[in-house]
mmCIF file of N, CA, C and O in Angstrom:
data_model
loop_
_atom_site.group_PDB
_atom_site.id
_atom_site.type_symbol
_atom_site.label_atom_id
_atom_site.label_comp_id
_atom_site.label_asym_id
_atom_site.label_seq_id
_atom_site.Cartn_x
_atom_site.Cartn_y
_atom_site.Cartn_z
ATOM 1 N N MET T 1 113.773 -200.086 123.143
ATOM 2 C CA MET T 1 114.355 -198.759 123.313
ATOM 3 C C MET T 1 113.869 -197.858 122.181
ATOM 4 O O MET T 1 113.887 -198.234 121.029
ATOM 5 N N SER T 2 113.441 -196.668 122.519
ATOM 6 C CA SER T 2 112.939 -195.750 121.502
ATOM 7 C C SER T 2 114.089 -195.107 120.743
ATOM 8 O O SER T 2 115.223 -195.035 121.220
ATOM 9 N N ALA T 3 113.778 -194.619 119.556
ATOM 10 C CA ALA T 3 114.788 -193.935 118.744
ATOM 11 C C ALA T 3 115.321 -192.710 119.477
ATOM 12 O O ALA T 3 116.479 -192.364 119.351
ATOM 13 N N GLN T 4 114.464 -192.072 120.248
ATOM 14 C CA GLN T 4 114.851 -190.851 120.943
ATOM 15 C C GLN T 4 115.982 -191.117 121.940
ATOM 16 O O GLN T 4 116.869 -190.300 122.098
ATOM 17 N N THR T 5 115.972 -192.259 122.604
ATOM 18 C CA THR T 5 116.998 -192.531 123.604
ATOM 19 C C THR T 5 118.302 -192.980 122.971
ATOM 20 O O THR T 5 119.314 -193.077 123.645
ATOM 21 N N GLN T 6 118.320 -193.243 121.684
ATOM 22 C CA GLN T 6 119.523 -193.706 121.019
ATOM 23 C C GLN T 6 120.387 -192.563 120.482
ATOM 24 O O GLN T 6 121.531 -192.786 120.121
ATOM 25 N N LEU T 7 119.857 -191.377 120.405
ATOM 26 C CA LEU T 7 120.602 -190.247 119.863
ATOM 27 C C LEU T 7 120.912 -189.231 120.959
ATOM 28 O O LEU T 7 120.041 -188.888 121.752
ATOM 29 N N PRO T 8 122.131 -188.716 120.973
ATOM 30 C CA PRO T 8 122.429 -187.649 121.932
ATOM 31 C C PRO T 8 121.670 -186.370 121.576
ATOM 32 O O PRO T 8 121.357 -186.127 120.404
ATOM 33 N N THR T 9 121.392 -185.570 122.564
ATOM 34 C CA THR T 9 120.654 -184.324 122.380
ATOM 35 C C THR T 9 121.287 -183.440 121.312
ATOM 36 O O THR T 9 120.586 -182.855 120.488
ATOM 37 N N GLU T 10 122.598 -183.357 121.313
ATOM 38 C CA GLU T 10 123.295 -182.508 120.348
ATOM 39 C C GLU T 10 123.058 -182.996 118.913
ATOM 40 O O GLU T 10 122.937 -182.198 117.995
ATOM 41 N N GLU T 11 123.011 -184.313 118.736
ATOM 42 C CA GLU T 11 122.773 -184.892 117.408
ATOM 43 C C GLU T 11 121.345 -184.601 116.941
ATOM 44 O O GLU T 11 121.122 -184.278 115.771
ATOM 45 N N ILE T 12 120.393 -184.705 117.840
ATOM 46 C CA ILE T 12 118.998 -184.398 117.505
ATOM 47 C C ILE T 12 118.896 -182.943 117.057
ATOM 48 O O ILE T 12 118.285 -182.636 116.025
ATOM 49 N N ALA T 13 119.491 -182.036 117.823
ATOM 50 C CA ALA T 13 119.450 -180.608 117.482
ATOM 51 C C ALA T 13 120.141 -180.337 116.150
ATOM 52 O O ALA T 13 119.627 -179.572 115.325
ATOM 53 N N ALA T 14 121.278 -180.964 115.920
ATOM 54 C CA ALA T 14 122.012 -180.748 114.669
ATOM 55 C C ALA T 14 121.214 -181.252 113.465
ATOM 56 O O ALA T 14 121.118 -180.569 112.439
ATOM 57 N N ARG T 15 120.634 -182.424 113.584
ATOM 58 C CA ARG T 15 119.821 -182.954 112.475
ATOM 59 C C ARG T 15 118.603 -182.081 112.226
ATOM 60 O O ARG T 15 118.213 -181.840 111.085
ATOM 61 N N GLY T 16 118.001 -181.604 113.305
ATOM 62 C CA GLY T 16 116.851 -180.720 113.161
ATOM 63 C C GLY T 16 117.209 -179.422 112.467
ATOM 64 O O GLY T 16 116.471 -178.936 111.601
ATOM 65 N N ARG T 17 118.346 -178.852 112.798
ATOM 66 C CA ARG T 17 118.784 -177.595 112.182
ATOM 67 C C ARG T 17 119.027 -177.798 110.686
ATOM 68 O O ARG T 17 118.655 -176.971 109.870
ATOM 69 N N VAL T 18 119.628 -178.932 110.308
ATOM 70 C CA VAL T 18 119.876 -179.218 108.893
ATOM 71 C C VAL T 18 118.548 -179.355 108.148
ATOM 72 O O VAL T 18 118.367 -178.775 107.073
ATOM 73 N N LEU T 19 117.608 -180.108 108.715
ATOM 74 C CA LEU T 19 116.287 -180.256 108.080
ATOM 75 C C LEU T 19 115.603 -178.901 107.923
ATOM 76 O O LEU T 19 115.017 -178.605 106.879
ATOM 77 N N TYR T 20 115.678 -178.100 108.966
ATOM 78 C CA TYR T 20 115.059 -176.775 108.918
ATOM 79 C C TYR T 20 115.680 -175.930 107.805
ATOM 80 O O TYR T 20 114.958 -175.344 106.993
ATOM 81 N N GLU T 21 116.995 -175.865 107.772
ATOM 82 C CA GLU T 21 117.680 -175.033 106.781
ATOM 83 C C GLU T 21 117.439 -175.527 105.353
ATOM 84 O O GLU T 21 117.246 -174.723 104.446
ATOM 85 N N GLN T 22 117.440 -176.825 105.140
ATOM 86 C CA GLN T 22 117.310 -177.380 103.799
ATOM 87 C C GLN T 22 115.875 -177.447 103.290
ATOM 88 O O GLN T 22 115.646 -177.314 102.096
ATOM 89 N N SER T 23 114.913 -177.669 104.191
ATOM 90 C CA SER T 23 113.549 -177.944 103.731
ATOM 91 C C SER T 23 112.463 -176.998 104.227
ATOM 92 O O SER T 23 111.429 -176.880 103.577
ATOM 93 N N LEU T 24 112.675 -176.369 105.365
ATOM 94 C CA LEU T 24 111.561 -175.638 105.973
ATOM 95 C C LEU T 24 111.711 -174.124 106.011
ATOM 96 O O LEU T 24 110.707 -173.408 105.988
ATOM 97 N N ARG T 25 112.922 -173.645 106.114
ATOM 98 C CA ARG T 25 113.119 -172.204 106.316
ATOM 99 C C ARG T 25 112.357 -171.372 105.288
ATOM 100 O O ARG T 25 111.667 -170.416 105.634
ATOM 101 N N GLU T 26 112.482 -171.696 104.024
ATOM 102 C CA GLU T 26 111.800 -170.920 102.973
ATOM 103 C C GLU T 26 110.287 -170.925 103.147
ATOM 104 O O GLU T 26 109.621 -169.966 102.778
ATOM 105 N N LEU T 27 109.743 -171.994 103.700
ATOM 106 C CA LEU T 27 108.290 -172.111 103.877
ATOM 107 C C LEU T 27 107.784 -171.362 105.097
ATOM 108 O O LEU T 27 106.684 -170.795 105.067
ATOM 109 N N VAL T 28 108.544 -171.385 106.189
ATOM 110 C CA VAL T 28 108.003 -170.914 107.460
ATOM 111 C C VAL T 28 108.608 -169.621 107.989
ATOM 112 O O VAL T 28 108.023 -168.990 108.871
ATOM 113 N N ASP T 29 109.770 -169.210 107.493
ATOM 114 C CA ASP T 29 110.410 -167.996 108.016
ATOM 115 C C ASP T 29 109.785 -166.772 107.356
ATOM 116 O O ASP T 29 110.321 -166.189 106.424
ATOM 117 N N THR T 30 108.611 -166.420 107.874
ATOM 118 C CA THR T 30 107.831 -165.303 107.367
ATOM 119 C C THR T 30 107.594 -164.304 108.503
ATOM 120 O O THR T 30 107.712 -164.669 109.676
ATOM 121 N N PRO T 31 107.255 -163.071 108.181
ATOM 122 C CA PRO T 31 107.005 -162.089 109.247
ATOM 123 C C PRO T 31 105.954 -162.541 110.263
ATOM 124 O O PRO T 31 106.116 -162.312 111.460
ATOM 125 N N GLN T 32 104.898 -163.213 109.812
ATOM 126 C CA GLN T 32 103.853 -163.627 110.756
ATOM 127 C C GLN T 32 104.306 -164.775 111.671
ATOM 128 O O GLN T 32 103.718 -164.979 112.729
ATOM 129 N N ASN T 33 105.359 -165.506 111.289
ATOM 130 C CA ASN T 33 105.860 -166.599 112.122
ATOM 131 C C ASN T 33 107.057 -166.209 112.987
ATOM 132 O O ASN T 33 107.519 -167.020 113.791
ATOM 133 N N GLN T 34 107.569 -164.986 112.849
ATOM 134 C CA GLN T 34 108.731 -164.562 113.633
ATOM 135 C C GLN T 34 108.472 -164.741 115.120
ATOM 136 O O GLN T 34 107.451 -164.295 115.644
ATOM 137 N N GLY T 35 109.380 -165.432 115.795
ATOM 138 C CA GLY T 35 109.272 -165.639 117.233
ATOM 139 C C GLY T 35 108.442 -166.844 117.628
ATOM 140 O O GLY T 35 108.420 -167.205 118.802
ATOM 141 N N GLN T 36 107.777 -167.472 116.677
ATOM 142 C CA GLN T 36 106.977 -168.665 116.963
ATOM 143 C C GLN T 36 107.907 -169.863 117.182
ATOM 144 O O GLN T 36 109.014 -169.924 116.655
ATOM 145 N N PHE T 37 107.431 -170.834 117.954
ATOM 146 C CA PHE T 37 108.169 -172.074 118.142
ATOM 147 C C PHE T 37 107.862 -173.013 116.989
ATOM 148 O O PHE T 37 106.722 -173.112 116.545
ATOM 149 N N LEU T 38 108.881 -173.716 116.514
ATOM 150 C CA LEU T 38 108.720 -174.761 115.517
ATOM 151 C C LEU T 38 109.284 -176.034 116.122
ATOM 152 O O LEU T 38 110.474 -176.108 116.432
ATOM 153 N N SER T 39 108.420 -177.004 116.368
ATOM 154 C CA SER T 39 108.857 -178.313 116.846
ATOM 155 C C SER T 39 108.872 -179.242 115.655
ATOM 156 O O SER T 39 107.910 -179.302 114.884
ATOM 157 N N LEU T 40 109.972 -179.977 115.515
ATOM 158 C CA LEU T 40 110.231 -180.784 114.331
ATOM 159 C C LEU T 40 110.584 -182.205 114.729
ATOM 160 O O LEU T 40 111.473 -182.420 115.557
ATOM 161 N N ASP T 41 109.860 -183.167 114.160
ATOM 162 C CA ASP T 41 110.202 -184.577 114.337
ATOM 163 C C ASP T 41 111.250 -184.911 113.285
ATOM 164 O O ASP T 41 110.951 -184.933 112.089
ATOM 165 N N ILE T 42 112.478 -185.170 113.706
ATOM 166 C CA ILE T 42 113.555 -185.384 112.744
ATOM 167 C C ILE T 42 113.423 -186.704 111.999
ATOM 168 O O ILE T 42 114.075 -186.905 110.979
ATOM 169 N N LEU T 43 112.594 -187.612 112.482
ATOM 170 C CA LEU T 43 112.400 -188.892 111.792
ATOM 171 C C LEU T 43 111.446 -188.754 110.614
ATOM 172 O O LEU T 43 111.697 -189.282 109.538
ATOM 173 N N SER T 44 110.343 -188.055 110.815
ATOM 174 C CA SER T 44 109.323 -187.943 109.772
ATOM 175 C C SER T 44 109.436 -186.651 108.965
ATOM 176 O O SER T 44 108.920 -186.563 107.854
ATOM 177 N N GLY T 45 110.068 -185.619 109.541
ATOM 178 C CA GLY T 45 110.114 -184.307 108.902
ATOM 179 C C GLY T 45 108.864 -183.490 109.176
ATOM 180 O O GLY T 45 108.761 -182.345 108.754
ATOM 181 N N ASP T 46 107.912 -184.061 109.907
ATOM 182 C CA ASP T 46 106.677 -183.360 110.253
ATOM 183 C C ASP T 46 106.991 -182.300 111.308
ATOM 184 O O ASP T 46 107.907 -182.459 112.120
ATOM 185 N N TYR T 47 106.224 -181.220 111.300
ATOM 186 C CA TYR T 47 106.479 -180.133 112.243
ATOM 187 C C TYR T 47 105.182 -179.450 112.635
ATOM 188 O O TYR T 47 104.147 -179.602 112.002
ATOM 189 N N GLU T 48 105.278 -178.675 113.697
ATOM 190 C CA GLU T 48 104.187 -177.852 114.203
ATOM 191 C C GLU T 48 104.741 -176.486 114.553
ATOM 192 O O GLU T 48 105.868 -176.375 115.055
ATOM 193 N N ILE T 49 103.959 -175.449 114.312
ATOM 194 C CA ILE T 49 104.330 -174.075 114.651
ATOM 195 C C ILE T 49 103.280 -173.534 115.616
ATOM 196 O O ILE T 49 102.083 -173.756 115.433
ATOM 197 N N GLY T 50 103.740 -172.818 116.645
ATOM 198 C CA GLY T 50 102.792 -172.227 117.583
ATOM 199 C C GLY T 50 103.471 -171.346 118.605
ATOM 200 O O GLY T 50 104.691 -171.158 118.600
ATOM 201 N N ASN T 51 102.662 -170.803 119.528
ATOM 202 C CA ASN T 51 103.141 -169.892 120.565
ATOM 203 C C ASN T 51 103.834 -170.598 121.717
ATOM 204 O O ASN T 51 104.523 -169.966 122.504
ATOM 205 N N SER T 52 103.628 -171.912 121.840
ATOM 206 C CA SER T 52 104.157 -172.666 122.969
ATOM 207 C C SER T 52 104.887 -173.911 122.479
ATOM 208 O O SER T 52 104.321 -174.693 121.709
ATOM 209 N N HIS T 53 106.106 -174.099 122.960
ATOM 210 C CA HIS T 53 106.825 -175.307 122.556
ATOM 211 C C HIS T 53 106.168 -176.555 123.120
ATOM 212 O O HIS T 53 106.231 -177.618 122.520
ATOM 213 N N VAL T 54 105.506 -176.437 124.251
ATOM 214 C CA VAL T 54 104.798 -177.584 124.826
ATOM 215 C C VAL T 54 103.638 -177.990 123.916
ATOM 216 O O VAL T 54 103.466 -179.171 123.598
ATOM 217 N N GLN T 55 102.848 -177.033 123.479
ATOM 218 C CA GLN T 55 101.714 -177.342 122.600
ATOM 219 C C GLN T 55 102.166 -177.918 121.264
ATOM 220 O O GLN T 55 101.571 -178.870 120.761
ATOM 221 N N THR T 56 103.224 -177.358 120.687
ATOM 222 C CA THR T 56 103.687 -177.870 119.394
ATOM 223 C C THR T 56 104.210 -179.292 119.534
ATOM 224 O O THR T 56 103.960 -180.137 118.675
ATOM 225 N N THR T 57 104.892 -179.569 120.626
ATOM 226 C CA THR T 57 105.405 -180.914 120.868
ATOM 227 C C THR T 57 104.259 -181.901 121.087
ATOM 228 O O THR T 57 104.268 -183.010 120.526
ATOM 229 N N LEU T 58 103.271 -181.514 121.861
ATOM 230 C CA LEU T 58 102.131 -182.402 122.113
ATOM 231 C C LEU T 58 101.372 -182.708 120.825
ATOM 232 O O LEU T 58 100.938 -183.856 120.608
ATOM 233 N N ARG T 59 101.197 -181.722 119.958
ATOM 234 C CA ARG T 59 100.498 -181.971 118.691
ATOM 235 C C ARG T 59 101.274 -182.947 117.812
ATOM 236 O O ARG T 59 100.680 -183.813 117.158
ATOM 237 N N LEU T 60 102.599 -182.844 117.809
ATOM 238 C CA LEU T 60 103.403 -183.812 117.049
ATOM 239 C C LEU T 60 103.255 -185.215 117.638
ATOM 240 O O LEU T 60 103.144 -186.197 116.907
ATOM 241 N N ARG T 61 103.265 -185.319 118.952
ATOM 242 C CA ARG T 61 103.144 -186.625 119.605
ATOM 243 C C ARG T 61 101.785 -187.284 119.338
ATOM 244 O O ARG T 61 101.680 -188.506 119.355
ATOM 245 N N GLU T 62 100.762 -186.486 119.098
ATOM 246 C CA GLU T 62 99.455 -187.052 118.750
ATOM 247 C C GLU T 62 99.507 -187.781 117.410
ATOM 248 O O GLU T 62 98.811 -188.764 117.211
ATOM 249 N N ARG T 63 100.325 -187.280 116.488
ATOM 250 C CA ARG T 63 100.403 -187.860 115.142
ATOM 251 C C ARG T 63 101.474 -188.935 114.996
ATOM 252 O O ARG T 63 101.388 -189.774 114.106
ATOM 253 N N HIS T 64 102.497 -188.868 115.840
ATOM 254 C CA HIS T 64 103.627 -189.794 115.714
ATOM 255 C C HIS T 64 103.871 -190.463 117.068
ATOM 256 O O HIS T 64 104.158 -189.778 118.051
ATOM 257 N N PRO T 65 103.802 -191.779 117.130
ATOM 258 C CA PRO T 65 103.886 -192.472 118.418
ATOM 259 C C PRO T 65 105.253 -192.388 119.111
ATOM 260 O O PRO T 65 105.325 -192.394 120.325
ATOM 261 N N ASP T 66 106.327 -192.288 118.362
ATOM 262 C CA ASP T 66 107.654 -192.259 118.963
ATOM 263 C C ASP T 66 108.538 -191.240 118.238
ATOM 264 O O ASP T 66 109.543 -191.593 117.619
ATOM 265 N N PRO T 67 108.188 -189.957 118.334
ATOM 266 C CA PRO T 67 108.938 -188.948 117.583
ATOM 267 C C PRO T 67 110.283 -188.633 118.237
ATOM 268 O O PRO T 67 110.506 -188.911 119.413
ATOM 269 N N VAL T 68 111.163 -188.065 117.450
ATOM 270 C CA VAL T 68 112.414 -187.507 117.956
ATOM 271 C C VAL T 68 112.326 -186.020 117.632
ATOM 272 O O VAL T 68 112.468 -185.615 116.485
ATOM 273 N N ILE T 69 112.033 -185.227 118.653
ATOM 274 C CA ILE T 69 111.657 -183.822 118.455
ATOM 275 C C ILE T 69 112.747 -182.867 118.917
ATOM 276 O O ILE T 69 113.329 -183.036 119.977
ATOM 277 N N THR T 70 112.965 -181.856 118.093
ATOM 278 C CA THR T 70 113.765 -180.706 118.487
ATOM 279 C C THR T 70 112.905 -179.471 118.238
ATOM 280 O O THR T 70 112.031 -179.476 117.371
ATOM 281 N N THR T 71 113.127 -178.443 119.026
ATOM 282 C CA THR T 71 112.340 -177.213 118.899
ATOM 283 C C THR T 71 113.274 -176.033 118.702
ATOM 284 O O THR T 71 114.332 -175.947 119.325
ATOM 285 N N LEU T 72 112.875 -175.140 117.808
ATOM 286 C CA LEU T 72 113.614 -173.902 117.593
ATOM 287 C C LEU T 72 112.628 -172.756 117.511
ATOM 288 O O LEU T 72 111.423 -172.964 117.446
ATOM 289 N N ARG T 73 113.158 -171.547 117.549
ATOM 290 C CA ARG T 73 112.317 -170.369 117.437
ATOM 291 C C ARG T 73 112.598 -169.722 116.085
ATOM 292 O O ARG T 73 113.734 -169.384 115.779
ATOM 293 N N ILE T 74 111.553 -169.571 115.311
ATOM 294 C CA ILE T 74 111.687 -169.057 113.948
ATOM 295 C C ILE T 74 112.227 -167.627 113.965
ATOM 296 O O ILE T 74 111.698 -166.755 114.653
ATOM 297 N N GLY T 75 113.312 -167.429 113.204
ATOM 298 C CA GLY T 75 113.908 -166.109 113.071
ATOM 299 C C GLY T 75 114.917 -165.743 114.136
ATOM 300 O O GLY T 75 115.442 -164.635 114.137
ATOM 301 N N TYR T 76 115.221 -166.676 115.056
ATOM 302 C CA TYR T 76 116.155 -166.387 116.140
ATOM 303 C C TYR T 76 117.222 -167.465 116.252
ATOM 304 O O TYR T 76 117.008 -168.603 115.870
ATOM 305 N N ARG T 77 118.358 -167.084 116.806
ATOM 306 C CA ARG T 77 119.472 -168.017 116.975
ATOM 307 C C ARG T 77 119.208 -169.023 118.082
ATOM 308 O O ARG T 77 119.660 -170.157 118.018
ATOM 309 N N ALA T 78 118.531 -168.600 119.125
ATOM 310 C CA ALA T 78 118.266 -169.459 120.279
ATOM 311 C C ALA T 78 116.766 -169.701 120.416
ATOM 312 O O ALA T 78 115.954 -168.892 119.972
ATOM 313 N N THR T 79 116.430 -170.808 121.047
ATOM 314 C CA THR T 79 115.022 -171.123 121.284
ATOM 315 C C THR T 79 114.530 -170.449 122.558
ATOM 316 O O THR T 79 113.419 -169.946 122.615
ATOM 317 N N PHE T 80 115.371 -170.432 123.579
ATOM 318 C CA PHE T 80 115.019 -169.840 124.867
ATOM 319 C C PHE T 80 116.106 -168.861 125.273
ATOM 320 O O PHE T 80 117.215 -168.900 124.758
ATOM 321 N N THR T 81 115.784 -167.999 126.237
ATOM 322 C CA THR T 81 116.750 -167.025 126.726
ATOM 323 C C THR T 81 116.697 -166.981 128.244
ATOM 324 O O THR T 81 115.657 -167.237 128.844
ATOM 325 N N ARG T 82 117.805 -166.640 128.835
ATOM 326 C CA ARG T 82 117.857 -166.489 130.293
ATOM 327 C C ARG T 82 117.716 -165.035 130.714
ATOM 328 O O ARG T 82 117.255 -164.740 131.782
ATOM 329 N N ASN T 83 118.142 -164.128 129.859
ATOM 330 C CA ASN T 83 118.137 -162.720 130.239
ATOM 331 C C ASN T 83 116.976 -161.929 129.648
ATOM 332 O O ASN T 83 116.919 -160.723 129.812
ATOM 333 N N GLY T 84 116.080 -162.580 128.941
ATOM 334 C CA GLY T 84 114.914 -161.911 128.399
ATOM 335 C C GLY T 84 115.110 -161.262 127.048
ATOM 336 O O GLY T 84 114.192 -160.673 126.509
ATOM 337 N N ARG T 85 116.311 -161.339 126.481
ATOM 338 C CA ARG T 85 116.569 -160.737 125.173
ATOM 339 C C ARG T 85 116.870 -161.832 124.166
ATOM 340 O O ARG T 85 117.647 -162.721 124.396
ATOM 341 N N MET T 86 116.235 -161.702 122.988
ATOM 342 C CA MET T 86 116.475 -162.644 121.905
ATOM 343 C C MET T 86 117.205 -161.895 120.787
ATOM 344 O O MET T 86 116.879 -160.759 120.489
ATOM 345 N N THR T 87 118.159 -162.568 120.161
ATOM 346 C CA THR T 87 118.910 -161.988 119.058
ATOM 347 C C THR T 87 118.405 -162.578 117.753
ATOM 348 O O THR T 87 118.495 -163.784 117.558
ATOM 349 N N PRO T 88 117.870 -161.723 116.870
ATOM 350 C CA PRO T 88 117.409 -162.232 115.572
ATOM 351 C C PRO T 88 118.557 -162.798 114.753
ATOM 352 O O PRO T 88 119.706 -162.383 114.904
ATOM 353 N N GLU T 89 118.248 -163.730 113.872
ATOM 354 C CA GLU T 89 119.254 -164.332 113.000
ATOM 355 C C GLU T 89 119.743 -163.352 111.946
ATOM 356 O O GLU T 89 120.851 -163.432 111.485
ATOM 357 N N LYS T 90 118.881 -162.472 111.477
ATOM 358 C CA LYS T 90 119.198 -161.600 110.348
ATOM 359 C C LYS T 90 119.848 -160.331 110.763
ATOM 360 O O LYS T 90 119.773 -159.831 111.781
#
């Protein structure tokens, strides 16, 4: 059984948010990265930034055989939207 199947989705997201806030936000929350997707392997702490959450996830999977990935959007409260509007964090 992979590590990914052992953790509930909410736990993966919560751990990812803590890692982001404690270790990554200062490095990646820049004007040029606003709105970009950040996919984060919560096991290794490795991450990818890009325009597509699919591409960032695939790049992480190339480096890590069994990652536990959560994705967020830099500078925003939500990763995806249903109504087409995103609310900035700041």
